Amino acid sequence: MRLTELLELTELPEGTEALLEGETLSPEEEDRVLAKALTKAGLTLPPRQKGDKTMMKRSKFGLMLLAGVVCAGAVVASAAGYFAINHRLARHLNAGEKENGLVSQGVQDLSASCTAEGWTLTADQVLGDRNQIRVLFELTAPEGTVLGEGNYRFELPILNPDVTFTIDTIEDDNPTDNKLSFVLNSIEAKDYRGSMVDFHMEGLSRYKPYTAEEIEAGANPLEVDRLVTADFDLSFRLDYQDTSVTYQPGAEVDTPYGKIRVDEVVLSPLSVLIKLSGKGTVLEPGTQLVLNGEVSAFQVDDKGNIIKVDPQEVEGTEHFFFNGDEEHSSMMLFHDGSTLQSQYGVAVQVLDRAGKVIPYQTGDTAPESVSMTFRGIVDPADVAAIRINNVEVPLNR
């Protein structure tokens, strides 16, 4: 009897169906993996007789066998990947077997939770590298409450250590149950490994589902139903591993403020951080910043902060949560998902080996650095170059 047949005949935990997908092993390789897995699980199985179709009891055998697969390090289908990323986060990131394998070392289970007004907030898992984190949360309402489809507002969320972030609600597995999952995505480049992280949220609201006709008739599109008014507070320590690779191109690029040197590119399956130096990174107080080749409403104050920001100039600012003074925060820019246009005169793209642009989700810019979080999970081996101001900078070790 083959390993995949055993898994099919046992009662597996919900979501482990992914173990049965993927490439087919040769009979010899599957026999080797099965023997190793059974040994690790402390199980034995008689040799299969020709024509033997015997069904086994659905008991704890499946769980024990799965434990053996994991202990044996057996990569059967997407076993390694499944046991890395929570299936909700994997689906949110469109992560298959390959993507799961790329980030397995950057995954850490958290299981930190708190309860307020009968609602429980749990930090389930973090996926990170040396520059950013993505934290999976689940909110469970009291029995009988339905958390269905809709636009939710997380009231005054704060992350400490201080950082700007976005929150994405995950498509619900079961829109008739009392659970809601969401992902917090940090934006600014920050290494969280070894840090205690505090997450604070002052309740939850859901926007009223007004139609376009109702809004046109005068309904307020920002009106909400307050679901929870109490505070949630979670603390958890982050100890995931980083698998970033570092390049030192040394290329020089022109900007409106002078030449910049590309000193370092830190690349992981989740993000890229580009460190810069040179005359173009030294902005004098009062400098009018440039966006899309035109002088913008941005200006630098005597502390290097951006001031006099016109919100009309920046798409997507309503999606960000600023822990500090928004007016003096560095600006995270949304464009078309392919080119990050920095107000510091730097336009950045990430290119694969076919010359195609790899899409990003969020970006953070400063005179001496640019960071981008990829929309999904990227194989660093597929990244060939960084394009800065139309100058292609190859990434060679």
Short mmCIF file of C-alpha atoms in Angstrom, two decimals:
data_model
loop_
_atom_site.label_atom_id
_atom_site.label_comp_id
_atom_site.label_asym_id
_atom_site.label_seq_id
_atom_site.Cartn_x
_atom_site.Cartn_y
_atom_site.Cartn_z
CA MET A 1 0.00 0.00 0.00
CA ARG A 2 1.35 3.40 -1.01
CA LEU A 3 1.74 6.46 1.23
CA THR A 4 -0.81 8.54 -0.67
CA GLU A 5 -3.29 5.67 -0.44
CA LEU A 6 -2.80 5.52 3.33
CA LEU A 7 -3.41 9.24 3.63
CA GLU A 8 -6.57 8.92 1.52
CA LEU A 9 -7.89 6.12 3.73
CA THR A 10 -7.33 7.94 7.01
CA GLU A 11 -9.29 10.76 8.57
CA LEU A 12 -7.08 13.77 8.07
CA PRO A 13 -7.38 17.14 9.82
CA GLU A 14 -9.27 19.80 7.91
CA GLY A 15 -7.10 21.45 5.27
CA THR A 16 -4.52 18.65 4.95
CA GLU A 17 -6.00 17.63 1.61
CA ALA A 18 -3.13 19.66 0.12
CA LEU A 19 -0.83 16.79 1.08
CA LEU A 20 -2.37 14.67 -1.66
CA GLU A 21 -1.64 17.19 -4.42
CA GLY A 22 1.56 17.76 -6.35
CA GLU A 23 4.15 15.68 -8.12
CA THR A 24 3.92 11.86 -8.12
CA LEU A 25 6.86 9.97 -6.66
CA SER A 26 8.25 6.82 -8.20
CA PRO A 27 7.14 3.58 -6.48
CA GLU A 28 10.66 3.08 -5.13
CA GLU A 29 10.88 6.61 -3.73
CA GLU A 30 7.41 6.39 -2.20
CA ASP A 31 8.30 3.07 -0.54
CA ARG A 32 11.43 4.67 0.92
CA VAL A 33 9.51 7.69 2.23
CA LEU A 34 6.71 5.50 3.62
CA ALA A 35 9.14 3.25 5.48
CA LYS A 36 10.94 6.23 6.97
CA ALA A 37 7.67 7.92 7.93
CA LEU A 38 6.25 4.79 9.56
CA THR A 39 9.46 4.29 11.53
CA LYS A 40 9.37 7.87 12.79
CA ALA A 41 5.69 7.48 13.71
CA GLY A 42 6.32 4.18 15.52
CA LEU A 43 4.00 2.29 13.16
CA THR A 44 4.28 -0.88 11.10
CA LEU A 45 2.40 -2.01 8.03
CA PRO A 46 2.37 -5.54 6.58
CA PRO A 47 3.62 -5.91 2.99
CA ARG A 48 0.92 -5.25 0.42
CA GLN A 49 -0.39 -8.36 -1.31
CA LYS A 50 -1.30 -8.26 -4.98
CA GLY A 51 -4.92 -7.14 -5.37
CA ASP A 52 -5.17 -6.14 -1.69
CA LYS A 53 -7.85 -3.43 -1.36
CA THR A 54 -8.37 -3.75 2.39
CA MET A 55 -9.78 -0.59 3.98
CA MET A 56 -8.30 0.41 7.33
CA LYS A 57 -10.13 1.94 10.24
CA ARG A 58 -10.28 5.74 10.35
CA SER A 59 -8.56 6.33 13.65
CA LYS A 60 -5.53 8.12 15.01
CA PHE A 61 -3.42 6.32 12.45
CA GLY A 62 -3.66 9.20 10.02
CA LEU A 63 -2.44 11.74 12.56
CA MET A 64 0.42 9.48 13.63
CA LEU A 65 1.38 8.88 10.01
CA LEU A 66 1.34 12.61 9.31
CA ALA A 67 3.61 13.12 12.32
CA GLY A 68 5.96 10.56 10.86
CA VAL A 69 5.97 12.32 7.50
CA VAL A 70 6.95 15.57 9.17
CA CYS A 71 9.60 14.02 11.45
CA ALA A 72 11.07 12.13 8.52
CA GLY A 73 11.35 15.32 6.50
CA ALA A 74 9.44 13.58 3.73
CA VAL A 75 8.48 15.96 0.95
CA VAL A 76 5.46 14.12 -0.40
CA ALA A 77 3.32 16.50 -2.45
CA SER A 78 3.25 19.76 -0.46
CA ALA A 79 3.71 18.28 3.00
CA ALA A 80 6.59 20.58 3.92
CA GLY A 81 4.74 23.63 2.66
CA TYR A 82 1.46 22.75 4.31
CA PHE A 83 3.03 22.50 7.72
CA ALA A 84 4.67 25.91 7.21
CA ILE A 85 2.01 28.42 6.23
CA ASN A 86 -1.48 28.41 7.71
CA HIS A 87 -3.89 27.58 4.88
CA ARG A 88 -5.71 30.94 5.24
CA LEU A 89 -2.49 32.91 4.88
CA ALA A 90 -1.30 30.65 2.06
CA ARG A 91 -4.51 31.25 0.13
CA HIS A 92 -4.29 35.00 0.76
CA LEU A 93 -0.76 35.01 -0.71
CA ASN A 94 -1.70 32.61 -3.52
CA ALA A 95 1.03 30.29 -2.22
CA GLY A 96 1.33 26.82 -3.71
CA GLU A 97 3.82 24.08 -3.00
CA LYS A 98 6.83 25.95 -4.37
CA GLU A 99 6.00 29.20 -2.57
CA ASN A 100 5.40 27.39 0.71
CA GLY A 101 8.81 25.80 0.48
CA LEU A 102 10.51 29.13 -0.21
CA VAL A 103 9.27 30.74 3.02
CA SER A 104 8.98 27.79 5.40
CA GLN A 105 11.87 29.03 7.57
CA GLY A 106 10.28 32.47 7.87
CA VAL A 107 7.10 31.10 9.45
CA GLN A 108 6.41 31.11 13.19
CA ASP A 109 3.24 30.01 14.99
CA LEU A 110 2.16 32.48 17.68
CA SER A 111 -1.09 31.45 19.44
CA ALA A 112 -1.32 34.67 21.49
CA SER A 113 -4.91 35.67 22.30
CA CYS A 114 -7.07 37.96 24.39
CA THR A 115 -10.83 38.27 24.99
CA ALA A 116 -12.99 41.41 25.30
CA GLU A 117 -16.80 41.58 25.47
CA GLY A 118 -16.92 37.88 24.59
CA TRP A 119 -14.87 38.40 21.41
CA THR A 120 -11.47 36.68 21.13
CA LEU A 121 -8.58 38.04 19.07
CA THR A 122 -5.79 35.56 18.28
CA ALA A 123 -2.44 36.13 16.59
CA ASP A 124 -2.05 32.79 14.81
CA GLN A 125 1.11 33.06 12.75
CA VAL A 126 3.79 35.41 11.44
CA LEU A 127 5.61 35.26 8.11
CA GLY A 128 8.63 37.54 7.91
CA ASP A 129 12.15 38.37 6.83
CA ARG A 130 14.70 40.92 8.04
CA ASN A 131 12.68 43.81 6.56
CA GLN A 132 8.99 43.15 7.20
CA ILE A 133 6.32 40.94 8.76
CA ARG A 134 2.88 39.65 7.87
CA VAL A 135 0.86 38.62 10.91
CA LEU A 136 -2.25 36.45 10.59
CA PHE A 137 -5.02 37.26 13.08
CA GLU A 138 -8.36 35.60 13.73
CA LEU A 139 -11.27 37.31 15.45
CA THR A 140 -13.93 35.04 16.96
CA ALA A 141 -17.30 36.51 17.92
CA PRO A 142 -19.67 35.05 20.52
CA GLU A 143 -21.65 32.00 19.38
CA GLY A 144 -24.59 32.97 17.22
CA THR A 145 -22.90 36.07 15.77
CA VAL A 146 -22.38 35.92 12.01
CA LEU A 147 -19.28 37.66 10.63
CA GLY A 148 -20.18 37.54 6.97
CA GLU A 149 -19.03 39.42 3.92
CA GLY A 150 -18.59 43.14 4.36
CA ASN A 151 -16.07 45.94 4.88
CA TYR A 152 -14.69 45.96 8.41
CA ARG A 153 -12.85 48.74 10.21
CA PHE A 154 -10.27 47.91 12.84
CA GLU A 155 -10.46 50.80 15.28
CA LEU A 156 -7.18 52.63 15.97
CA PRO A 157 -4.82 49.68 15.56
CA ILE A 158 -1.28 50.25 16.86
CA LEU A 159 1.81 48.10 16.53
CA ASN A 160 4.77 48.50 18.85
CA PRO A 161 7.67 48.75 17.93
CA ASP A 162 6.24 51.70 16.04
CA VAL A 163 5.75 51.12 12.32
CA THR A 164 3.27 51.93 9.58
CA PHE A 165 1.20 49.04 8.27
CA THR A 166 -1.80 47.95 6.25
CA ILE A 167 -4.56 45.51 7.21
CA ASP A 168 -6.14 43.15 4.69
CA THR A 169 -9.27 41.14 5.46
CA ILE A 170 -8.99 37.57 4.18
CA GLU A 171 -11.79 36.13 2.08
CA ASP A 172 -13.93 34.11 4.46
CA ASP A 173 -13.94 30.30 4.29
CA ASN A 174 -17.42 30.27 5.80
CA PRO A 175 -19.30 33.60 5.65
CA THR A 176 -22.03 32.19 7.93
CA ASP A 177 -19.77 31.48 10.93
CA ASN A 178 -18.53 33.70 13.74
CA LYS A 179 -14.91 34.05 12.60
CA LEU A 180 -13.02 36.73 10.68
CA SER A 181 -9.36 36.54 9.58
CA PHE A 182 -7.09 39.39 8.62
CA VAL A 183 -3.41 40.03 7.85
CA LEU A 184 -1.32 42.92 9.15
CA ASN A 185 1.42 43.90 6.70
CA SER A 186 4.27 46.11 7.95
CA ILE A 187 5.69 48.57 5.42
CA GLU A 188 8.83 50.32 6.65
CA ALA A 189 11.99 48.22 6.61
CA LYS A 190 12.48 46.88 10.13
CA ASP A 191 13.99 43.68 11.51
CA TYR A 192 11.58 42.21 14.09
CA ARG A 193 13.52 39.05 14.87
CA GLY A 194 14.12 38.69 18.60
CA SER A 195 11.62 41.44 19.42
CA MET A 196 8.57 41.50 21.65
CA VAL A 197 5.69 42.95 19.66
CA ASP A 198 2.55 44.55 21.10
CA PHE A 199 -0.64 44.91 19.08
CA HIS A 200 -3.44 47.18 20.32
CA MET A 201 -6.87 47.66 18.78
CA GLU A 202 -9.76 49.70 20.14
CA GLY A 203 -12.60 47.54 18.90
CA LEU A 204 -14.14 46.58 15.58
CA SER A 205 -16.75 48.16 13.30
CA ARG A 206 -18.42 47.19 10.03
CA TYR A 207 -19.34 49.73 7.37
CA LYS A 208 -23.02 49.86 6.57
CA PRO A 209 -23.71 48.16 3.23
CA TYR A 210 -25.19 51.16 1.46
CA THR A 211 -25.78 50.83 -2.26
CA ALA A 212 -24.49 53.37 -4.78
CA GLU A 213 -28.04 54.65 -5.13
CA GLU A 214 -28.36 55.16 -1.36
CA ILE A 215 -25.06 57.01 -1.20
CA GLU A 216 -26.09 59.19 -4.11
CA ALA A 217 -29.30 59.93 -2.22
CA GLY A 218 -27.31 61.18 0.79
CA ALA A 219 -26.29 58.13 2.86
CA ASN A 220 -22.90 58.49 4.54
CA PRO A 221 -20.51 55.85 3.10
CA LEU A 222 -18.35 56.10 6.25
CA GLU A 223 -21.18 55.20 8.63
CA VAL A 224 -20.51 52.04 10.63
CA ASP A 225 -22.09 49.57 13.01
CA ARG A 226 -19.84 49.28 16.07
CA LEU A 227 -19.44 45.58 16.84
CA VAL A 228 -16.92 45.79 19.70
CA THR A 229 -16.09 48.85 21.80
CA ALA A 230 -13.56 47.25 24.17
CA ASP A 231 -9.78 47.25 23.67
CA PHE A 232 -7.77 44.26 22.50
CA ASP A 233 -4.12 43.89 23.56
CA LEU A 234 -1.75 41.13 22.44
CA SER A 235 1.97 40.58 23.01
CA PHE A 236 4.15 38.01 21.26
CA ARG A 237 7.82 37.38 20.61
CA LEU A 238 9.07 36.96 17.04
CA ASP A 239 11.84 34.41 16.41
CA TYR A 240 11.39 33.35 12.79
CA GLN A 241 14.40 32.82 10.49
CA ASP A 242 15.51 35.08 7.65
CA THR A 243 16.60 33.65 4.29
CA SER A 244 17.41 36.90 2.48
CA VAL A 245 20.28 37.09 0.01
CA THR A 246 22.43 40.22 -0.26
CA TYR A 247 23.94 41.81 -3.38
CA GLN A 248 26.35 44.75 -3.61
CA PRO A 249 25.97 46.11 -7.16
CA GLY A 250 27.81 49.43 -6.73
CA ALA A 251 26.05 50.93 -9.76
CA GLU A 252 25.47 54.69 -10.05
CA VAL A 253 22.20 56.32 -11.13
CA ASP A 254 21.18 59.93 -11.78
CA THR A 255 18.37 61.59 -9.80
CA PRO A 256 17.06 65.21 -9.75
CA TYR A 257 19.20 65.75 -6.62
CA GLY A 258 22.45 64.25 -7.92
CA LYS A 259 23.96 60.82 -8.43
CA ILE A 260 23.16 57.94 -6.11
CA ARG A 261 25.09 54.71 -5.62
CA VAL A 262 23.28 51.38 -5.23
CA ASP A 263 25.28 49.99 -2.32
CA GLU A 264 23.22 46.96 -1.33
CA VAL A 265 20.15 44.99 -2.38
CA VAL A 266 18.63 42.67 0.24
CA LEU A 267 16.25 40.24 -1.45
CA SER A 268 13.91 37.64 0.06
CA PRO A 269 10.83 35.79 -1.22
CA LEU A 270 8.73 38.49 0.50
CA SER A 271 10.46 41.81 -0.10
CA VAL A 272 13.40 43.79 -1.40
CA LEU A 273 15.40 46.54 0.35
CA ILE A 274 17.69 48.79 -1.69
CA LYS A 275 20.30 50.81 0.24
CA LEU A 276 21.61 53.98 -1.42
CA SER A 277 24.35 56.55 -0.85
CA GLY A 278 25.80 59.55 -2.65
CA LYS A 279 25.03 63.21 -3.28
CA GLY A 280 21.45 62.50 -4.34
CA THR A 281 20.57 61.15 -0.89
CA VAL A 282 21.58 64.36 0.94
CA LEU A 283 18.58 66.70 0.77
CA GLU A 284 18.98 70.19 2.20
CA PRO A 285 16.18 71.72 4.31
CA GLY A 286 13.64 73.45 2.08
CA THR A 287 14.23 71.13 -0.87
CA GLN A 288 11.11 70.80 -3.01
CA LEU A 289 10.66 67.09 -3.74
CA VAL A 290 9.99 65.63 -7.17
CA LEU A 291 7.31 63.10 -8.09
CA ASN A 292 6.84 61.66 -11.58
CA GLY A 293 9.39 64.15 -12.86
CA GLU A 294 7.51 67.21 -11.57
CA VAL A 295 8.06 69.40 -8.52
CA SER A 296 5.49 68.29 -5.94
CA ALA A 297 3.93 69.71 -2.78
CA PHE A 298 6.44 67.74 -0.69
CA GLN A 299 9.18 69.61 1.14
CA VAL A 300 11.98 68.66 3.52
CA ASP A 301 12.20 70.34 6.93
CA ASP A 302 15.36 70.93 8.99
CA LYS A 303 15.08 67.46 10.56
CA GLY A 304 14.79 65.65 7.25
CA ASN A 305 11.04 65.07 7.60
CA ILE A 306 8.57 65.56 4.78
CA ILE A 307 6.23 68.44 5.48
CA LYS A 308 3.44 70.31 3.70
CA VAL A 309 2.13 67.10 2.19
CA ASP A 310 -0.89 67.48 -0.06
CA PRO A 311 -2.97 64.27 0.37
CA GLN A 312 -4.27 64.72 -3.19
CA GLU A 313 -0.77 63.99 -4.46
CA VAL A 314 -0.59 60.48 -2.98
CA GLU A 315 -2.86 57.62 -3.97
CA GLY A 316 -3.92 55.16 -1.31
CA THR A 317 -2.97 57.09 1.82
CA GLU A 318 -6.31 56.20 3.35
CA HIS A 319 -5.15 52.57 3.50
CA PHE A 320 -2.32 53.31 5.92
CA PHE A 321 -2.24 53.39 9.69
CA PHE A 322 0.27 55.87 11.11
CA ASN A 323 1.28 55.35 14.72
CA GLY A 324 2.87 58.77 14.93
CA ASP A 325 2.33 62.19 13.38
CA GLU A 326 0.99 61.50 9.91
CA GLU A 327 2.11 64.86 8.55
CA HIS A 328 5.72 64.10 9.41
CA SER A 329 5.78 60.45 8.41
CA SER A 330 7.67 59.16 5.40
CA MET A 331 5.22 58.59 2.57
CA MET A 332 4.37 55.13 1.34
CA LEU A 333 3.25 55.34 -2.27
CA PHE A 334 0.79 53.22 -4.24
CA HIS A 335 0.91 53.37 -8.01
CA ASP A 336 0.14 50.63 -10.53
CA GLY A 337 1.88 47.87 -8.58
CA SER A 338 4.83 47.73 -10.96
CA THR A 339 6.84 50.94 -10.47
CA LEU A 340 7.50 52.60 -7.13
CA GLN A 341 7.87 56.34 -7.76
CA SER A 342 9.83 57.89 -4.92
CA GLN A 343 9.40 61.55 -4.05
CA TYR A 344 13.19 61.52 -3.72
CA GLY A 345 13.60 61.18 -7.47
CA VAL A 346 13.94 57.39 -7.65
CA ALA A 347 11.69 55.10 -9.72
CA VAL A 348 12.17 51.39 -8.95
CA GLN A 349 11.12 48.15 -10.63
CA VAL A 350 12.09 44.53 -9.89
CA LEU A 351 12.68 42.35 -12.97
CA ASP A 352 12.56 38.60 -13.41
CA ARG A 353 14.82 36.62 -15.74
CA ALA A 354 12.38 37.07 -18.62
CA GLY A 355 12.56 40.84 -18.21
CA LYS A 356 9.05 41.11 -16.77
CA VAL A 357 8.27 43.42 -13.87
CA ILE A 358 7.48 41.65 -10.58
CA PRO A 359 4.45 43.34 -8.93
CA TYR A 360 4.66 44.80 -5.44
CA GLN A 361 1.97 45.59 -2.90
CA THR A 362 3.42 48.38 -0.77
CA GLY A 363 6.57 50.46 -0.78
CA ASP A 364 8.49 52.78 1.53
CA THR A 365 10.98 55.40 0.42
CA ALA A 366 13.66 57.53 2.06
CA PRO A 367 16.63 59.41 0.56
CA GLU A 368 18.97 56.53 1.42
CA SER A 369 16.69 53.52 0.86
CA VAL A 370 13.73 52.02 -0.98
CA SER A 371 11.82 48.97 0.23
CA MET A 372 9.07 47.04 -1.54
CA THR A 373 6.87 44.21 -0.31
CA PHE A 374 5.94 41.80 -3.08
CA ARG A 375 2.31 41.11 -3.86
CA GLY A 376 2.88 37.37 -3.47
CA ILE A 377 5.85 35.10 -2.78
CA VAL A 378 8.80 35.36 -5.19
CA ASP A 379 11.66 32.94 -5.82
CA PRO A 380 14.86 35.02 -5.35
CA ALA A 381 16.51 32.83 -7.99
CA ASP A 382 14.01 34.21 -10.53
CA VAL A 383 14.95 37.85 -9.82
CA ALA A 384 17.52 39.08 -12.33
CA ALA A 385 17.80 42.83 -11.84
CA ILE A 386 16.57 46.04 -10.26
CA ARG A 387 15.66 48.87 -12.63
CA ILE A 388 16.27 52.33 -11.14
CA ASN A 389 15.46 55.43 -13.20
CA ASN A 390 15.54 53.25 -16.34
CA VAL A 391 19.03 51.99 -15.47
CA GLU A 392 19.11 48.21 -15.17
CA VAL A 393 21.20 47.00 -12.23
CA PRO A 394 21.96 43.24 -12.51
CA LEU A 395 21.95 41.15 -9.34
CA ASN A 396 25.04 38.98 -9.48
CA ARG A 397 26.56 37.21 -6.49
#
